[in-house]
Amino acid sequence: MPGRLANKVALVIGAGSSGPGWGNGKATSVLFAREGARIFAVDRVLSAAEETAQAIAQEKGDCTTFQADVTKASEVEAMVQACLKAYGRIDVLHNNVGIAVTGGPVEQSEADWDRVMDVNVKSMFLTCKQVLPQMVQQGGGAIVNIASIAGIRYLGIPYISYSASKAAVVQFTKAIALQYAPQKIRANVILPGLMDTPMIYAPLAGSYGGTEKMIATRNRMVPMGHMGDAWDVARAALFLASDEAKYITAAELVVDGGLTAQVGRTD
Ligand SMILES: NC(=O)c1ccc[n+]([C@@H]2O[C@H](COP(=O)([O-])OP(=O)(O)OC[C@H]3O[C@@H](n4cnc5c(N)ncnc54)[C@H](O)[C@@H]3O)[C@@H](O)[C@H]2O)c1
């Protein structure tokens, strides 16, 4: 049976995982490959991308790894050239990289602010700059960007640069979707809620008073009673990347177990 991404090439940025287990980018790469896509897996940490590639190879999928820091224009340009050399086209651009630093404007340094903005927002500007002309030339494509519900809600702990950067990603995506709709390039944004992935542990646990408290608090906050996982984000990305979403562009897909629809709790 042909997969939902058969014959497509997916450029996944941030395809590794920042810790053991399954991050969003790793799960998305594996799921895309299961559905027939050839994966160009990019990460600043090559060994992380290689772990993803191994998981794909174990399932007899096709994946090529590439090391790039996508905050650097020259590395992004080299990355796109390498992807085109390997696979000849780019059908799906999945922008997954994102980092969080806690603190409000008083606590965060200017360097923290710049770094988070560069990794979370400028990276998407740079990848789109390189990939959009290729998609126009091909006659279309799908871009899936990862934001966060932190871009539309305050989640109980301050991380000002993260919140601002994720709000920027939402509108960045919509502006691209509208500009490129006539060229059949779709752009959609996923807003994950509280997900249990490796990236939350080191940066966030301290702000919740330790790892166990963080897990308990985050589970309790969600109407469904538990955090989501990387596969929840991956399945949403698969839908938006696939032709099943061919009439969907400029959409915000919230994946949060109902959290942002809730005003407050009585228990
Ligand atoms: N886990 C959550 O609760 C949650 C909630 C909302 C949104 N998100 C978003 O999900 C995305 C990350 O998910 P994940 O689980 O895959 O995270 P992760 O940290 O496990 O993986 C991201 C990968 O991106 C790579 N990376 C970081 N900076 C890079 C750069 N400059 N260039 C190239 N690669 C770089 C890292 O090395 C890492 O392997 C982020 O955008 C994050 O903001 C997560």
XYZ file of C-alpha atoms and ligand atoms in Angstrom:
311
model
C 0.000 0.000 0.000
C 1.429 3.396 -0.902
C 2.125 5.596 2.108
C 0.595 8.969 2.809
C 3.887 10.650 1.841
C 4.839 8.301 -1.013
C 7.278 9.844 -3.514
C 7.851 12.895 -1.330
C 11.115 14.270 -0.006
C 10.918 15.763 3.491
C 13.551 18.123 4.842
C 13.243 17.818 8.619
C 15.138 20.431 10.629
C 15.862 19.427 14.209
C 15.433 15.758 13.353
C 17.319 14.530 16.396
C 16.285 14.403 20.009
C 17.983 16.398 22.756
C 17.837 13.453 25.149
C 17.076 9.734 25.301
C 13.655 8.733 24.027
C 11.440 10.406 21.497
C 11.439 14.105 20.714
C 8.993 15.658 18.269
C 11.480 15.938 15.400
C 12.703 12.358 15.789
C 9.199 10.889 15.938
C 8.076 13.020 12.990
C 11.036 11.891 10.865
C 10.335 8.234 11.620
C 6.600 8.595 10.953
C 7.182 10.475 7.686
C 9.556 7.698 6.575
C 7.034 4.996 7.519
C 4.577 6.778 5.229
C 6.963 6.619 2.291
C 8.880 9.911 2.444
C 12.607 10.091 1.877
C 13.998 12.037 4.830
C 16.791 14.590 4.812
C 17.411 14.756 8.548
C 19.215 17.875 9.728
C 20.506 18.620 13.193
C 23.146 20.797 14.821
C 24.223 17.613 16.623
C 25.057 15.063 13.946
C 24.904 12.082 16.316
C 21.295 13.016 17.160
C 20.309 13.018 13.477
C 22.160 9.719 13.050
C 20.123 8.092 15.824
C 16.987 9.076 13.939
C 18.455 7.719 10.714
C 19.212 4.416 12.460
C 15.619 4.118 13.625
C 14.464 4.753 10.052
C 16.972 2.256 8.617
C 15.727 -0.417 11.042
C 12.320 -0.033 9.409
C 13.910 -0.079 5.932
C 13.186 3.584 5.308
C 15.347 6.083 3.432
C 17.138 8.798 5.384
C 20.195 10.979 4.803
C 21.720 12.990 7.656
C 23.280 16.425 7.548
C 24.871 18.609 10.213
C 23.874 22.274 10.211
C 23.206 25.066 12.656
C 20.132 26.607 11.055
C 20.733 29.990 12.672
C 23.594 30.431 10.167
C 22.697 31.459 6.613
C 25.699 29.760 4.993
C 24.914 26.432 6.710
C 21.268 26.611 5.686
C 22.264 27.255 2.084
C 24.684 24.312 2.148
C 21.957 22.147 3.727
C 19.457 22.859 0.953
C 22.055 22.254 -1.743
C 22.980 18.937 -0.118
C 19.331 17.888 0.089
C 18.819 18.695 -3.597
C 21.988 16.798 -4.476
C 20.802 13.764 -2.514
C 17.139 13.697 -3.549
C 16.617 16.286 -6.318
C 13.588 17.978 -4.749
C 11.957 19.194 -1.520
C 8.248 18.522 -1.064
C 7.980 19.036 2.676
C 9.868 21.477 4.877
C 9.395 20.659 8.546
C 10.808 23.347 10.859
C 11.006 21.709 14.282
C 13.961 23.353 16.044
C 13.140 25.287 19.158
C 14.745 25.965 22.533
C 13.391 27.336 25.786
C 15.134 29.529 28.358
C 13.188 30.401 31.506
C 12.767 33.853 32.999
C 11.071 37.148 32.272
C 12.727 40.231 30.780
C 14.453 41.050 34.063
C 15.910 37.578 34.577
C 16.915 36.736 31.015
C 20.084 38.146 29.506
C 20.102 39.944 26.189
C 22.176 37.044 24.866
C 19.438 34.566 25.952
C 16.819 36.644 24.139
C 18.896 36.809 20.945
C 19.722 33.102 21.017
C 16.103 32.000 21.479
C 14.902 34.356 18.742
C 17.639 33.131 16.404
C 16.967 29.438 16.982
C 13.161 29.627 17.093
C 12.368 32.310 14.494
C 15.359 33.376 12.412
C 16.002 29.713 11.574
C 12.604 29.538 9.852
C 13.289 32.761 7.964
C 16.561 31.283 6.696
C 15.169 27.879 5.744
C 12.161 29.406 3.978
C 14.432 31.831 2.125
C 16.268 28.870 0.606
C 13.415 26.393 0.172
C 10.591 28.574 -1.173
C 12.219 29.239 -4.576
C 12.748 25.496 -4.993
C 9.110 24.752 -4.141
C 7.930 27.467 -6.545
C 10.038 25.892 -9.270
C 8.588 22.447 -8.472
C 5.021 23.782 -8.573
C 4.183 23.446 -4.874
C 5.092 22.102 -1.478
C 4.106 21.930 2.167
C 5.713 23.728 5.082
C 4.964 22.655 8.643
C 6.315 24.865 11.413
C 6.368 24.006 15.097
C 5.259 26.777 17.451
C 3.760 26.202 20.915
C 0.685 27.116 22.903
C 3.172 29.283 24.823
C 2.815 31.614 21.838
C -0.853 32.211 22.657
C -1.156 31.556 26.434
C 0.828 32.135 29.630
C 1.538 28.656 30.991
C 2.414 29.408 34.615
C 6.167 29.906 34.399
C 7.852 32.825 32.653
C 9.902 32.245 29.525
C 9.511 35.533 27.767
C 11.729 34.934 24.740
C 10.142 31.533 24.128
C 6.590 32.956 24.313
C 7.419 35.865 22.023
C 9.296 33.668 19.555
C 6.456 31.153 19.298
C 3.901 33.928 18.757
C 6.147 35.136 15.938
C 6.246 31.661 14.391
C 2.436 31.581 14.195
C 2.166 34.805 12.198
C 5.337 34.080 10.209
C 3.675 30.898 8.991
C 0.407 32.585 8.051
C 2.151 35.357 6.136
C 4.030 32.782 4.074
C 0.864 30.781 3.522
C -0.910 33.808 2.105
C 1.961 35.065 -0.017
C 2.552 31.645 -1.582
C -1.007 30.285 -1.833
C -1.141 31.060 -5.591
C 2.046 28.995 -6.074
C 0.456 25.967 -4.369
C 2.754 26.104 -1.370
C 0.862 25.406 1.839
C 2.186 26.582 5.208
C 0.665 25.509 8.504
C 1.712 25.752 12.110
C 1.357 23.232 14.933
C 0.984 24.482 18.499
C 1.894 21.605 20.805
C 0.711 21.896 24.392
C 2.418 20.288 27.365
C 4.268 17.360 25.834
C 6.398 14.805 27.658
C 9.514 14.957 25.508
C 13.243 15.055 26.355
C 13.498 18.818 25.699
C 11.436 19.802 28.762
C 13.578 18.151 31.432
C 16.797 20.172 31.646
C 15.441 23.643 30.854
C 12.158 23.508 32.768
C 12.292 21.088 35.729
C 13.920 23.653 38.066
C 11.111 26.156 37.542
C 8.538 23.584 38.697
C 10.547 22.570 41.792
C 12.037 19.364 40.382
C 11.310 16.702 37.795
C 8.577 14.820 39.692
C 6.728 18.019 40.527
C 7.022 19.155 36.917
C 5.492 15.937 35.606
C 2.687 15.986 38.185
C 1.911 19.681 37.609
C 1.916 19.430 33.841
C -0.281 16.325 33.889
C -2.731 18.003 36.267
C -3.009 21.139 34.111
C -4.363 19.252 31.086
C -8.126 18.520 30.827
C -7.287 15.020 29.524
C -5.213 14.458 32.677
C -1.839 13.886 31.085
C 0.798 15.422 28.850
C 0.914 14.473 25.203
C 3.907 12.861 23.557
C 6.073 13.263 20.496
C 3.889 10.948 18.417
C 0.879 13.208 18.955
C 2.820 16.040 17.338
C 4.197 13.746 14.635
C 0.717 12.567 13.603
C -0.494 16.162 13.296
C 2.568 17.008 11.201
C 1.980 13.986 8.975
C -1.559 15.118 8.219
C -0.515 18.690 7.418
C 2.422 17.558 5.278
C 0.326 15.094 3.293
C -2.025 15.710 0.379
C -4.926 14.904 2.720
C -4.491 18.521 3.856
C -4.376 19.857 0.287
C -7.010 22.534 0.982
C -5.570 23.498 4.365
C -3.169 26.403 4.593
C -2.500 29.178 7.136
C -4.032 26.930 9.801
C -3.041 26.749 13.463
C -3.377 23.167 14.682
C -3.426 23.049 18.480
C -2.354 19.671 19.927
C -2.903 20.145 23.641
C -5.481 17.770 25.158
C -7.935 20.663 25.481
C -5.687 22.879 27.575
C -6.068 26.187 25.718
C -9.855 25.862 25.546
C -10.025 25.859 29.343
C -10.341 28.996 31.470
C -9.624 27.565 34.907
C -10.086 24.485 37.048
C -12.160 23.923 40.105
C -10.286 20.836 41.403
N 7.956 19.339 24.519
C 7.037 20.269 24.661
O 6.343 20.358 25.682
C 6.812 21.245 23.551
C 5.668 22.028 23.617
C 5.430 22.950 22.625
C 6.321 23.066 21.573
N 7.425 22.299 21.520
C 8.336 22.509 20.381
O 8.734 21.304 19.781
C 9.991 21.528 19.140
C 11.089 20.599 19.612
O 10.651 19.372 19.822
P 11.648 18.157 20.061
O 10.937 17.324 21.048
O 12.050 17.570 18.764
O 12.946 18.862 20.753
P 14.405 18.300 20.948
O 15.133 19.369 21.705
O 14.401 16.915 21.515
O 14.965 18.174 19.457
C 15.244 19.278 18.693
C 16.523 19.048 17.927
O 16.842 20.295 17.309
C 18.232 20.433 17.319
N 18.596 21.834 17.213
C 18.506 22.786 18.180
N 18.992 23.940 17.718
C 19.369 23.726 16.440
C 19.941 24.532 15.444
N 20.244 25.808 15.672
N 20.196 23.997 14.223
C 19.915 22.699 13.982
N 19.369 21.872 14.901
C 19.108 22.390 16.113
C 18.695 19.814 18.625
O 20.041 19.403 18.559
C 17.718 18.652 18.795
O 18.256 17.431 18.355
C 10.446 22.907 19.506
O 10.159 23.817 18.486
C 9.635 23.164 20.754
O 9.535 24.523 21.034
C 7.680 21.388 22.483
